C-alpha cells in the first residue's frame, strides 16, 4: 500500500482543502463553500481571539509575536550592512490581514496590464477590476471604480492632525496634487490612506469573510493545523498532512476530492511545495526529498518593497508619541470606546504620496507615507521619547530578485529567505532619489512651524553615497513579499502556475496568494492578494 493510500484510510474527506487562511485563503473558503461544496481550511496559527488582533493600534503587540506571526528574516548581505531584515507574516485566522498596517491600496492599472502582457490572459486591469469591486463596501469615489456591496469595509481616516494637513499642503506646493481616491482613475498624488477599519475595529479577512459564515456545516476551519506535506498519486494532488505546531507527532490527513489549494503566502507556499517534492530537482535532492515534479521556479523571483524612513523632531505640536503614554493614552482609549476618533483606530501610516523619482516618467515609481509619529531608529516597534514625525519611502517596482529555499526536510524549520534588497543598481539610484524627495517634503514651508530638526539620517548625511549607506543601515522590509510561485505560460522556465493558477505539470493543485504575482504591484500587496483569492474562486468553480 502506498503512503498516500495508507494515510487516506484514516483521513477526513472534503471537496477542497485550502492551506492558509490569510488575504486569499479566507476569501476562497467563503466563496467555495457558498454552493454546498465541503471545504477544509487549515491555519497553522491560533484563532484570532486576542483583542490586539482587532484593535488597529494593537498591531504593535502582535507583529513581532511568534504566536501570531511567522518571524522570518532575510539573509544578511552587504546591501543591508550585514543585517538580517525581519519579515513577519501573519500566523492566525486572517493571516497578515490580522497584523498588517491596514492600508487598502490596489496599485496602478499598468501593473495588471503587465501581468496579462506576460502571457497571462484574464489578468489585465479591466479583467481584475470587477473582483476588486465585489470585495469592497466603500463609501465615496466613482461607481465605475469602487464597490459598494462587498464584505470588506473600506473607510477614510476620521482623525485629523495639523501635521498631516501641513505635510499634504507642502506636497501640493512641491507639485504633487491632492488625490481624493488613489484607487480610482489615477494613483498619482497625495492624500489620506483608505483603511480596512470599520467603527474602530480592524476588518481582517477572518472578520469580514470567515466570521459571518463560521456556522456553515460544510465549512471546517482547523486552527493550530500546520501543513507538512501535500499528498500525491503520481502527479495528482489528493490531500494534505498536517499537525499541531507544538506536537509534530500529531499528524493527521485531509483528502481533497476536487482540489488542494495552497494559500500560505510568498514564503510558506514555496516552502510547502518544496517539502512536498515540487520544485527545483537539485535543491530537493540536496535535502533528501523525493522528487514529484521538477519545477525550477518554485521559490525563485522573490520581490519586496524596501522602505527607508526619514525622521524629524517636532515643535509646537503634540504627536502620537505623547498621545500613547500615561493618562493621555487612557483618554484615547476612552474616546475609542465611545466610537470617537482616536489613535486606537488608526493605521500606522496616515498619509500617502505616490510620485515620480524623475519628471520624465509616465507614472509614479515611488510610494511615500507620513505619520505624526516617529519610531526609534526609524523602525516600527518602539516610539521615540520626543515629539516626532516620519515620512517613509520605497520604490514601487524594484528590479532586485531573490529566493526562498528550504535547507532541511524538517517542516518546522524556516526556509532560507533572501530578497536581495538593493542588489540592482537601479534600485539604489531610485531609492536615493526617493529619500531626497522625502527630505524636501519634511522641509516644506507649511511644515516650517513644526519642523525642529532632522534626527534620521541627520543634517550631515547629504551625498548619494551617504544616503545609500543610510538606506543600507536603516532600511526595512515593507512586508510585501511576493512572486515565488509566479504565474506564466508553460514556456516560461520560472513560471510555477498558469493563468488559471494551476501548478504546471500537476493535477488538482493550485496556488492562490501573493506568490503567484508575476511582478510586484505599485502598492501594498494585501488588496491585490485579496483580489487574487476572489478571482481564483471563480476560476475554480468554472473548471
Short mmCIF file of C-alpha atoms in Angstrom, two decimals:
data_model
loop_
_atom_site.label_atom_id
_atom_site.label_comp_id
_atom_site.label_asym_id
_atom_site.label_seq_id
_atom_site.Cartn_x
_atom_site.Cartn_y
_atom_site.Cartn_z
CA UNK A 1 0.00 0.00 0.00
CA UNK A 2 1.36 3.46 -0.94
CA UNK A 3 1.96 6.07 1.74
CA UNK A 4 -0.83 8.25 0.29
CA UNK A 5 -3.34 5.36 0.33
CA UNK A 6 -2.29 4.37 3.86
CA UNK A 7 -2.88 7.90 5.12
CA UNK A 8 -6.16 8.13 3.21
CA UNK A 9 -7.57 5.19 5.11
CA UNK A 10 -7.75 7.27 8.31
CA UNK A 11 -8.33 10.69 6.73
CA UNK A 12 -11.16 13.18 6.61
CA UNK A 13 -12.60 13.85 3.16
CA UNK A 14 -13.61 17.16 1.61
CA UNK A 15 -14.15 18.62 -1.84
CA UNK A 16 -11.50 21.30 -1.31
CA UNK A 17 -8.60 21.62 1.08
CA UNK A 18 -7.25 25.18 1.46
CA UNK A 19 -3.92 25.68 3.23
CA UNK A 20 -3.74 29.16 4.74
CA UNK A 21 -6.49 31.49 5.96
CA UNK A 22 -4.97 34.85 5.02
CA UNK A 23 -5.81 37.52 2.47
CA UNK A 24 -6.70 34.97 -0.23
CA UNK A 25 -7.44 31.78 1.72
CA UNK A 26 -10.26 33.20 3.84
CA UNK A 27 -11.99 34.61 0.76
CA UNK A 28 -11.62 31.30 -1.06
CA UNK A 29 -13.18 29.44 1.88
CA UNK A 30 -16.11 31.85 1.85
CA UNK A 31 -16.74 31.64 -1.88
CA UNK A 32 -16.17 27.90 -2.39
CA UNK A 33 -18.45 26.94 0.50
CA UNK A 34 -21.34 29.06 -0.82
CA UNK A 35 -22.69 26.35 -3.10
CA UNK A 36 -22.57 23.43 -0.67
CA UNK A 37 -19.10 22.12 -1.51
CA UNK A 38 -17.28 20.79 1.54
CA UNK A 39 -14.26 22.93 2.38
CA UNK A 40 -11.49 22.34 4.89
CA UNK A 41 -9.44 25.43 5.80
CA UNK A 42 -6.11 24.75 7.52
CA UNK A 43 -4.47 27.53 9.57
CA UNK A 44 -1.10 26.92 11.24
CA UNK A 45 -1.70 29.58 13.90
CA UNK A 46 -4.27 30.07 16.64
CA UNK A 47 -7.77 31.55 16.40
CA UNK A 48 -7.90 35.35 16.30
CA UNK A 49 -9.21 35.73 19.85
CA UNK A 50 -6.81 38.26 21.36
CA UNK A 51 -8.14 41.85 21.19
CA UNK A 52 -4.80 43.11 19.88
CA UNK A 53 -5.67 41.46 16.54
CA UNK A 54 -8.84 43.54 16.29
CA UNK A 55 -7.86 46.94 17.71
CA UNK A 56 -5.99 48.72 14.90
CA UNK A 57 -3.29 50.09 17.22
CA UNK A 58 -2.78 46.57 18.57
CA UNK A 59 -0.63 45.65 15.57
CA UNK A 60 2.45 46.73 17.53
CA UNK A 61 1.71 43.98 20.08
CA UNK A 62 1.35 41.13 17.58
CA UNK A 63 3.52 41.78 14.53
CA UNK A 64 6.66 40.55 16.32
CA UNK A 65 4.88 37.95 18.48
CA UNK A 66 5.73 34.43 17.20
CA UNK A 67 2.35 33.17 18.39
CA UNK A 68 0.58 35.32 15.80
CA UNK A 69 3.27 35.99 13.19
CA UNK A 70 5.90 33.90 11.47
CA UNK A 71 9.21 35.55 12.39
CA UNK A 72 11.02 35.17 9.08
CA UNK A 73 14.06 37.27 8.24
CA UNK A 74 16.27 37.88 5.25
CA UNK A 75 19.80 36.58 4.90
CA UNK A 76 22.43 39.26 5.61
CA UNK A 77 24.15 40.96 2.67
CA UNK A 78 26.48 43.90 2.11
CA UNK A 79 23.48 45.88 0.88
CA UNK A 80 21.90 45.65 4.34
CA UNK A 81 25.21 46.14 6.16
CA UNK A 82 25.19 42.54 7.29
CA UNK A 83 21.78 42.87 8.95
CA UNK A 84 19.00 40.31 8.89
CA UNK A 85 15.81 42.16 7.99
CA UNK A 86 12.69 40.93 9.83
CA UNK A 87 9.86 39.85 7.50
CA UNK A 88 6.96 38.84 9.78
CA UNK A 89 3.95 37.16 8.16
CA UNK A 90 0.55 36.54 9.73
CA UNK A 91 0.07 33.29 11.62
CA UNK A 92 -3.55 33.33 12.75
CA UNK A 93 -7.01 33.40 11.19
CA UNK A 94 -6.86 36.18 8.64
CA UNK A 95 -3.12 35.74 8.15
CA UNK A 96 -1.30 39.00 7.54
CA UNK A 97 -4.60 40.89 7.27
CA UNK A 98 -4.80 40.42 11.05
CA UNK A 99 -1.42 42.03 11.77
CA UNK A 100 -0.67 44.39 8.86
CA UNK A 101 -0.80 48.18 8.50
CA UNK A 102 -4.48 48.17 7.40
CA UNK A 103 -3.85 50.08 4.17
CA UNK A 104 -6.10 49.29 1.20
CA UNK A 105 -4.14 50.05 -1.97
CA UNK A 106 -4.75 48.32 -5.30
CA UNK A 107 -1.88 49.70 -7.36
CA UNK A 108 -1.81 51.04 -10.90
CA UNK A 109 -3.72 49.92 -13.99
CA UNK A 110 -0.40 49.22 -15.72
CA UNK A 111 0.58 46.66 -13.04
CA UNK A 112 -2.16 44.29 -14.09
CA UNK A 113 -1.92 45.02 -17.79
CA UNK A 114 1.73 43.98 -17.50
CA UNK A 115 0.67 40.66 -15.92
CA UNK A 116 -1.59 39.97 -18.90
CA UNK A 117 1.09 41.01 -21.38
CA UNK A 118 3.45 38.41 -19.90
CA UNK A 119 1.20 35.63 -21.20
CA UNK A 120 -1.49 35.59 -18.52
CA UNK A 121 -4.86 36.19 -20.21
CA UNK A 122 -7.62 37.32 -17.88
CA UNK A 123 -5.38 39.38 -15.57
CA UNK A 124 -5.46 42.80 -17.24
CA UNK A 125 -6.84 45.70 -15.22
CA UNK A 126 -10.23 45.52 -16.94
CA UNK A 127 -10.40 41.81 -16.01
CA UNK A 128 -9.50 42.19 -12.34
CA UNK A 129 -11.38 45.41 -11.55
CA UNK A 130 -14.72 43.57 -11.03
CA UNK A 131 -13.03 41.31 -8.48
CA UNK A 132 -11.68 44.28 -6.54
CA UNK A 133 -15.11 45.92 -6.60
CA UNK A 134 -17.06 42.85 -5.49
CA UNK A 135 -14.94 42.68 -2.31
CA UNK A 136 -15.49 46.29 -1.28
CA UNK A 137 -18.01 48.00 0.92
CA UNK A 138 -16.86 51.51 0.11
CA UNK A 139 -18.50 54.92 0.57
CA UNK A 140 -17.29 57.60 -1.82
CA UNK A 141 -15.43 57.54 -5.10
CA UNK A 142 -16.59 56.81 -8.62
CA UNK A 143 -19.02 53.90 -9.02
CA UNK A 144 -17.07 52.73 -12.07
CA UNK A 145 -14.03 52.02 -9.93
CA UNK A 146 -15.40 51.36 -6.43
CA UNK A 147 -17.53 48.57 -4.98
CA UNK A 148 -20.45 49.18 -2.61
CA UNK A 149 -21.90 45.83 -1.56
CA UNK A 150 -18.91 43.62 -0.73
CA UNK A 151 -17.95 42.18 2.62
CA UNK A 152 -14.83 44.31 3.21
CA UNK A 153 -15.41 47.79 4.67
CA UNK A 154 -13.02 50.43 3.30
CA UNK A 155 -13.03 53.62 5.35
CA UNK A 156 -11.42 57.05 5.36
CA UNK A 157 -9.45 58.44 8.28
CA UNK A 158 -11.61 60.41 10.71
CA UNK A 159 -8.72 61.56 12.96
CA UNK A 160 -7.27 64.75 11.53
CA UNK A 161 -3.91 66.11 12.74
CA UNK A 162 -2.39 69.51 11.82
CA UNK A 163 0.91 67.88 10.87
CA UNK A 164 -0.85 65.71 8.29
CA UNK A 165 -2.61 68.71 6.80
CA UNK A 166 0.66 70.69 6.69
CA UNK A 167 2.52 67.79 5.09
CA UNK A 168 -0.09 67.49 2.33
CA UNK A 169 -0.06 71.26 1.77
CA UNK A 170 3.71 71.08 1.39
CA UNK A 171 3.42 68.22 -1.10
CA UNK A 172 0.97 70.26 -3.18
CA UNK A 173 3.41 73.19 -3.17
CA UNK A 174 6.07 70.74 -4.44
CA UNK A 175 3.86 69.85 -7.41
CA UNK A 176 2.18 66.69 -6.07
CA UNK A 177 -1.60 67.12 -6.48
CA UNK A 178 -4.21 66.18 -3.90
CA UNK A 179 -5.87 62.93 -4.96
CA UNK A 180 -9.22 62.08 -3.38
CA UNK A 181 -9.10 58.42 -4.49
CA UNK A 182 -5.81 56.75 -5.38
CA UNK A 183 -7.76 53.54 -6.02
CA UNK A 184 -9.78 55.27 -8.72
CA UNK A 185 -8.80 56.64 -12.10
CA UNK A 186 -5.25 57.70 -11.21
CA UNK A 187 -2.89 56.80 -8.39
CA UNK A 188 -0.58 59.83 -8.52
CA UNK A 189 -0.93 62.41 -5.75
CA UNK A 190 -1.11 62.92 -2.01
CA UNK A 191 -3.94 62.30 0.46
CA UNK A 192 -5.16 60.21 3.34
CA UNK A 193 -4.94 56.43 3.16
CA UNK A 194 -8.03 54.26 2.84
CA UNK A 195 -8.08 51.56 5.53
CA UNK A 196 -9.71 48.23 6.36
CA UNK A 197 -11.19 49.67 9.56
CA UNK A 198 -14.86 49.82 10.47
CA UNK A 199 -16.32 51.54 13.54
CA UNK A 200 -12.91 51.49 15.19
CA UNK A 201 -12.13 47.81 14.53
CA UNK A 202 -9.66 46.08 12.20
CA UNK A 203 -11.51 44.28 9.42
CA UNK A 204 -9.28 41.32 8.60
CA UNK A 205 -10.37 38.70 6.09
CA UNK A 206 -11.17 36.47 9.08
CA UNK A 207 -13.55 39.05 10.49
CA UNK A 208 -15.04 40.03 7.11
CA UNK A 209 -15.21 36.69 5.30
CA UNK A 210 -15.00 33.88 7.88
CA UNK A 211 -16.81 35.12 10.97
CA UNK A 212 -20.15 35.68 9.17
CA UNK A 213 -20.14 32.12 7.75
CA UNK A 214 -18.49 30.10 10.51
CA UNK A 215 -21.74 28.19 11.13
CA UNK A 216 -21.91 26.76 7.60
CA UNK A 217 -21.97 22.98 8.13
CA UNK A 218 -19.90 22.36 5.01
CA UNK A 219 -17.02 24.65 6.15
CA UNK A 220 -14.46 23.13 8.52
CA UNK A 221 -11.87 25.53 9.92
CA UNK A 222 -8.92 23.93 11.66
CA UNK A 223 -6.51 26.14 13.63
CA UNK A 224 -3.16 25.03 15.03
CA UNK A 225 -3.01 22.91 11.87
CA UNK A 226 0.37 23.33 10.19
CA UNK A 227 0.57 21.67 6.80
CA UNK A 228 3.65 19.48 6.49
CA UNK A 229 3.18 17.82 3.09
CA UNK A 230 0.95 17.73 0.03
CA UNK A 231 0.00 14.15 -0.87
CA UNK A 232 0.14 12.91 -4.45
CA UNK A 233 -0.90 9.92 -6.50
CA UNK A 234 1.58 10.18 -9.32
CA UNK A 235 1.29 13.81 -10.32
CA UNK A 236 -2.18 14.37 -8.94
CA UNK A 237 -2.64 16.18 -5.61
CA UNK A 238 -5.05 14.28 -3.40
CA UNK A 239 -4.63 15.65 0.12
CA UNK A 240 -2.53 17.30 2.82
CA UNK A 241 -0.94 16.10 6.03
CA UNK A 242 -0.86 18.48 8.98
CA UNK A 243 -0.13 18.55 12.69
CA UNK A 244 -0.21 20.80 15.73
CA UNK A 245 2.88 23.09 15.55
CA UNK A 246 3.93 22.06 19.06
CA UNK A 247 3.10 18.38 18.58
CA UNK A 248 4.91 17.12 15.46
CA UNK A 249 3.82 13.54 16.16
CA UNK A 250 0.14 14.51 15.99
CA UNK A 251 -0.03 14.08 12.21
CA UNK A 252 -3.43 13.98 10.56
CA UNK A 253 -4.62 13.86 6.96
CA UNK A 254 -7.30 15.63 4.98
CA UNK A 255 -8.15 14.48 1.47
CA UNK A 256 -9.44 16.63 -1.40
CA UNK A 257 -11.84 15.10 -3.92
CA UNK A 258 -11.57 18.13 -6.21
CA UNK A 259 -8.55 20.32 -5.43
CA UNK A 260 -5.79 21.17 -2.99
CA UNK A 261 -5.29 24.95 -2.86
CA UNK A 262 -2.13 26.43 -1.37
CA UNK A 263 -2.60 29.96 0.04
CA UNK A 264 0.25 30.19 2.58
CA UNK A 265 1.94 33.34 1.30
CA UNK A 266 5.13 34.01 -0.62
CA UNK A 267 7.40 32.31 1.92
CA UNK A 268 5.38 29.37 3.23
CA UNK A 269 3.88 28.43 -0.14
CA UNK A 270 7.21 27.65 -1.87
CA UNK A 271 8.39 26.01 1.35
CA UNK A 272 5.40 23.62 1.37
CA UNK A 273 5.71 22.87 -2.35
CA UNK A 274 9.42 22.08 -1.96
CA UNK A 275 8.81 19.92 1.12
CA UNK A 276 6.25 18.01 -0.95
CA UNK A 277 8.62 17.27 -3.84
CA UNK A 278 7.58 20.06 -6.21
CA UNK A 279 10.43 22.43 -7.02
CA UNK A 280 13.99 22.58 -8.34
CA UNK A 281 15.23 18.99 -8.63
CA UNK A 282 18.74 19.81 -7.44
CA UNK A 283 17.52 21.60 -4.33
CA UNK A 284 15.17 18.78 -3.37
CA UNK A 285 17.87 16.18 -3.93
CA UNK A 286 20.28 18.13 -1.70
CA UNK A 287 17.91 17.83 1.29
CA UNK A 288 16.75 14.29 0.59
CA UNK A 289 13.20 14.93 -0.61
CA UNK A 290 11.84 12.58 -3.30
CA UNK A 291 11.05 14.43 -6.49
CA UNK A 292 7.42 14.57 -7.59
CA UNK A 293 7.86 17.22 -10.29
CA UNK A 294 10.87 19.30 -11.32
CA UNK A 295 9.68 22.92 -11.33
CA UNK A 296 12.69 25.28 -11.20
CA UNK A 297 10.68 28.43 -10.48
CA UNK A 298 9.33 27.33 -7.09
CA UNK A 299 10.85 29.76 -4.59
CA UNK A 300 12.55 31.97 -7.20
CA UNK A 301 11.58 35.53 -8.26
CA UNK A 302 11.14 36.77 -4.66
CA UNK A 303 10.49 40.51 -4.53
CA UNK A 304 9.67 43.01 -1.76
CA UNK A 305 9.45 46.74 -1.13
CA UNK A 306 12.48 48.01 0.80
CA UNK A 307 11.45 51.01 2.89
CA UNK A 308 13.51 53.83 4.38
CA UNK A 309 12.16 56.35 6.90
CA UNK A 310 13.23 59.95 7.44
CA UNK A 311 12.51 61.24 10.97
CA UNK A 312 12.27 64.79 12.32
CA UNK A 313 11.82 66.19 15.81
CA UNK A 314 8.61 68.25 16.12
CA UNK A 315 8.00 71.57 17.87
CA UNK A 316 4.75 73.45 18.55
CA UNK A 317 2.58 70.33 18.22
CA UNK A 318 1.63 67.21 20.13
CA UNK A 319 2.34 63.98 18.25
CA UNK A 320 1.28 60.38 18.62
CA UNK A 321 4.49 59.75 20.58
CA UNK A 322 2.95 61.62 23.54
CA UNK A 323 -0.66 60.56 22.99
CA UNK A 324 0.02 56.87 23.65
CA UNK A 325 1.60 57.33 27.07
CA UNK A 326 0.20 57.65 30.58
CA UNK A 327 -3.06 59.48 31.16
CA UNK A 328 -3.24 60.63 27.55
CA UNK A 329 -3.37 57.02 26.40
CA UNK A 330 -6.25 56.46 28.80
CA UNK A 331 -8.05 59.39 27.19
CA UNK A 332 -7.52 57.92 23.73
CA UNK A 333 -8.88 54.54 24.85
CA UNK A 334 -11.92 56.29 26.34
CA UNK A 335 -12.56 58.06 23.03
CA UNK A 336 -12.21 54.79 21.14
CA UNK A 337 -14.69 53.05 23.44
CA UNK A 338 -17.16 55.85 22.73
CA UNK A 339 -16.64 55.40 18.96
CA UNK A 340 -14.94 58.79 18.71
CA UNK A 341 -11.84 59.50 16.58
CA UNK A 342 -8.85 58.09 18.44
CA UNK A 343 -5.26 56.95 17.86
CA UNK A 344 -6.50 53.46 18.82
CA UNK A 345 -8.30 53.21 15.48
CA UNK A 346 -5.51 54.39 13.18
CA UNK A 347 -3.28 52.69 10.67
CA UNK A 348 0.47 53.19 11.30
CA UNK A 349 0.69 55.43 8.22
CA UNK A 350 -1.95 58.11 7.74
CA UNK A 351 -0.94 59.99 4.59
CA UNK A 352 0.26 58.66 1.25
CA UNK A 353 2.07 60.22 -1.65
CA UNK A 354 2.65 58.48 -4.98
CA UNK A 355 5.13 60.30 -7.15
CA UNK A 356 7.99 60.08 -9.64
CA UNK A 357 11.69 59.85 -8.95
CA UNK A 358 12.25 61.54 -12.35
CA UNK A 359 9.95 64.01 -14.12
CA UNK A 360 10.13 62.11 -17.42
CA UNK A 361 8.39 59.00 -16.03
CA UNK A 362 4.79 58.40 -17.21
CA UNK A 363 3.55 57.08 -13.83
CA UNK A 364 4.79 57.19 -10.22
CA UNK A 365 7.62 54.85 -9.28
CA UNK A 366 7.72 55.86 -5.60
CA UNK A 367 5.34 55.37 -2.70
CA UNK A 368 5.71 57.51 0.39
CA UNK A 369 3.95 57.55 3.74
CA UNK A 370 3.65 60.12 6.53
CA UNK A 371 2.63 59.98 10.18
CA UNK A 372 2.74 62.46 13.06
CA UNK A 373 4.77 59.88 14.98
CA UNK A 374 8.32 58.57 14.95
CA UNK A 375 9.96 55.29 15.89
CA UNK A 376 13.40 54.70 17.32
CA UNK A 377 15.92 54.33 14.50
CA UNK A 378 13.05 54.57 12.03
CA UNK A 379 11.87 51.04 12.83
CA UNK A 380 8.19 50.40 13.55
CA UNK A 381 8.17 48.89 17.01
CA UNK A 382 9.04 51.45 19.68
CA UNK A 383 8.09 55.13 19.58
CA UNK A 384 10.68 57.83 20.15
CA UNK A 385 10.72 59.63 23.51
CA UNK A 386 10.43 63.05 21.82
CA UNK A 387 7.66 64.56 19.66
CA UNK A 388 8.36 63.32 16.16
CA UNK A 389 7.11 62.87 12.61
CA UNK A 390 8.13 60.39 9.95
CA UNK A 391 7.95 60.08 6.21
CA UNK A 392 8.90 56.77 4.66
CA UNK A 393 9.55 55.95 1.02
CA UNK A 394 10.08 52.89 -1.14
CA UNK A 395 10.45 52.05 -4.79
CA UNK A 396 7.26 50.77 -6.42
CA UNK A 397 8.83 48.26 -8.79
CA UNK A 398 12.24 47.05 -7.59
CA UNK A 399 14.37 45.14 -10.09
CA UNK A 400 16.19 43.10 -7.43
CA UNK A 401 15.08 39.47 -7.17
CA UNK A 402 15.76 36.81 -4.57
CA UNK A 403 14.53 33.39 -3.49
CA UNK A 404 13.00 31.15 -0.82
CA UNK A 405 14.65 27.73 -0.42
CA UNK A 406 14.30 25.02 2.17
CA UNK A 407 17.52 23.80 3.75
CA UNK A 408 16.05 20.79 5.51
CA UNK A 409 13.28 18.22 5.14
CA UNK A 410 12.02 19.31 8.58
CA UNK A 411 8.67 21.11 8.04
CA UNK A 412 9.19 23.09 11.26
CA UNK A 413 12.44 24.67 10.14
CA UNK A 414 12.30 28.09 8.49
CA UNK A 415 13.47 28.26 4.89
CA UNK A 416 16.27 30.50 3.65
CA UNK A 417 14.71 33.82 2.66
CA UNK A 418 16.84 36.10 0.51
CA UNK A 419 15.12 39.09 -1.16
CA UNK A 420 18.48 40.59 -2.24
CA UNK A 421 17.43 44.10 -1.27
CA UNK A 422 19.18 46.86 -3.27
CA UNK A 423 21.02 44.28 -5.36
CA UNK A 424 20.18 46.07 -8.62
CA UNK A 425 21.90 49.44 -9.26
CA UNK A 426 18.63 50.96 -10.50
CA UNK A 427 17.01 50.22 -7.14
CA UNK A 428 19.81 52.03 -5.35
CA UNK A 429 19.52 55.13 -7.52
CA UNK A 430 15.71 55.27 -7.35
CA UNK A 431 15.70 54.94 -3.57
CA UNK A 432 18.30 57.71 -3.19
CA UNK A 433 16.03 59.99 -5.22
CA UNK A 434 13.09 58.91 -3.08
CA UNK A 435 14.94 59.81 0.12
CA UNK A 436 15.79 63.23 -1.28
CA UNK A 437 12.10 63.81 -2.12
CA UNK A 438 11.05 62.72 1.38
CA UNK A 439 13.52 65.14 2.98
CA UNK A 440 12.28 68.02 0.81
CA UNK A 441 8.69 67.33 1.84
CA UNK A 442 9.59 67.41 5.55
CA UNK A 443 11.25 70.78 4.98
CA UNK A 444 8.32 72.32 3.10
CA UNK A 445 7.09 75.79 4.03
CA UNK A 446 3.76 74.60 5.56
CA UNK A 447 5.73 72.33 7.93
CA UNK A 448 8.20 75.05 8.97
CA UNK A 449 6.27 75.95 12.17
CA UNK A 450 6.55 72.31 13.30
CA UNK A 451 9.92 71.17 11.94
CA UNK A 452 12.59 71.30 14.64
CA UNK A 453 15.43 69.23 13.17
CA UNK A 454 16.03 66.05 11.23
CA UNK A 455 17.14 63.22 13.51
CA UNK A 456 17.39 60.46 10.91
CA UNK A 457 19.51 60.38 8.79
CA UNK A 458 20.60 63.79 10.13
CA UNK A 459 21.81 67.01 8.57
CA UNK A 460 25.33 65.73 7.82
CA UNK A 461 24.08 62.97 5.51
CA UNK A 462 23.96 64.58 2.08
CA UNK A 463 25.86 62.88 -0.78
CA UNK A 464 24.46 59.99 -2.79
CA UNK A 465 26.96 57.61 -1.18
CA UNK A 466 25.97 58.79 2.29
CA UNK A 467 22.27 58.38 1.54
CA UNK A 468 22.84 54.90 0.11
CA UNK A 469 24.80 53.96 3.21
CA UNK A 470 21.90 55.27 5.34
CA UNK A 471 19.43 53.15 3.33
CA UNK A 472 21.60 50.09 3.80
CA UNK A 473 21.89 50.64 7.56
CA UNK A 474 18.29 51.53 8.34
CA UNK A 475 16.08 50.20 5.54
CA UNK A 476 13.45 47.61 6.39
CA UNK A 477 11.00 45.30 4.68
CA UNK A 478 7.54 46.62 3.91
CA UNK A 479 6.32 43.01 4.37
CA UNK A 480 5.17 42.90 0.73
CA UNK A 481 6.91 39.66 -0.29
CA UNK A 482 5.58 38.10 -3.48
CA UNK A 483 6.40 36.30 -6.73
CA UNK A 484 7.82 32.96 -5.53
CA UNK A 485 5.34 30.83 -7.50
CA UNK A 486 4.83 33.22 -10.34
CA UNK A 487 2.13 32.98 -12.94
CA UNK A 488 3.18 32.45 -16.53
CA UNK A 489 2.85 30.23 -19.61
CA UNK A 490 4.45 26.80 -19.73
CA UNK A 491 7.36 28.06 -21.86
CA UNK A 492 8.39 30.45 -19.06
CA UNK A 493 11.09 28.42 -17.30
CA UNK A 494 10.45 30.11 -13.93
CA UNK A 495 6.64 30.06 -14.09
CA UNK A 496 5.01 27.86 -11.46
CA UNK A 497 1.29 28.30 -12.22
CA UNK A 498 -0.69 29.03 -15.37
CA UNK A 499 -3.18 31.86 -15.81
CA UNK A 500 -5.81 29.77 -14.00
CA UNK A 501 -3.36 29.39 -11.08
CA UNK A 502 -2.92 25.63 -11.69
CA UNK A 503 0.55 24.31 -10.89
CA UNK A 504 2.33 23.39 -14.11
CA UNK A 505 2.65 19.62 -14.54
CA UNK A 506 0.42 18.75 -11.56
CA UNK A 507 -3.28 17.92 -11.46
CA UNK A 508 -5.73 19.28 -8.88
CA UNK A 509 -3.23 21.68 -7.30
CA UNK A 510 -3.43 25.47 -7.35
CA UNK A 511 -1.58 28.31 -5.70
CA UNK A 512 -3.67 31.33 -4.69
CA UNK A 513 -1.76 34.05 -2.86
CA UNK A 514 0.85 36.78 -3.42
CA UNK A 515 3.40 34.23 -4.58
CA UNK A 516 1.66 33.98 -7.99
CA UNK A 517 2.25 37.65 -8.82
CA UNK A 518 4.44 37.85 -11.95
CA UNK A 519 5.69 41.25 -10.77
CA UNK A 520 5.12 43.33 -7.66
CA UNK A 521 2.21 45.80 -7.81
CA UNK A 522 2.80 49.51 -7.29
CA UNK A 523 1.16 49.21 -3.90
CA UNK A 524 0.89 47.45 -0.59
CA UNK A 525 0.19 43.89 -1.72
CA UNK A 526 -2.75 42.99 0.52
CA UNK A 527 -5.54 44.33 -1.71
CA UNK A 528 -4.13 42.60 -4.79
CA UNK A 529 -3.85 39.31 -2.88
CA UNK A 530 -7.49 39.55 -1.82
CA UNK A 531 -8.44 40.18 -5.44
CA UNK A 532 -6.47 37.08 -6.46
CA UNK A 533 -8.40 34.99 -3.94
CA UNK A 534 -11.71 36.38 -5.16
CA UNK A 535 -10.93 35.78 -8.84
CA UNK A 536 -9.49 32.32 -8.13
CA UNK A 537 -12.78 31.23 -6.59
CA UNK A 538 -14.49 31.95 -9.91
CA UNK A 539 -11.77 30.14 -11.84
CA UNK A 540 -12.16 27.09 -9.62
CA UNK A 541 -15.95 26.99 -9.71
CA UNK A 542 -15.96 27.25 -13.50
CA UNK A 543 -13.45 24.46 -14.02
#
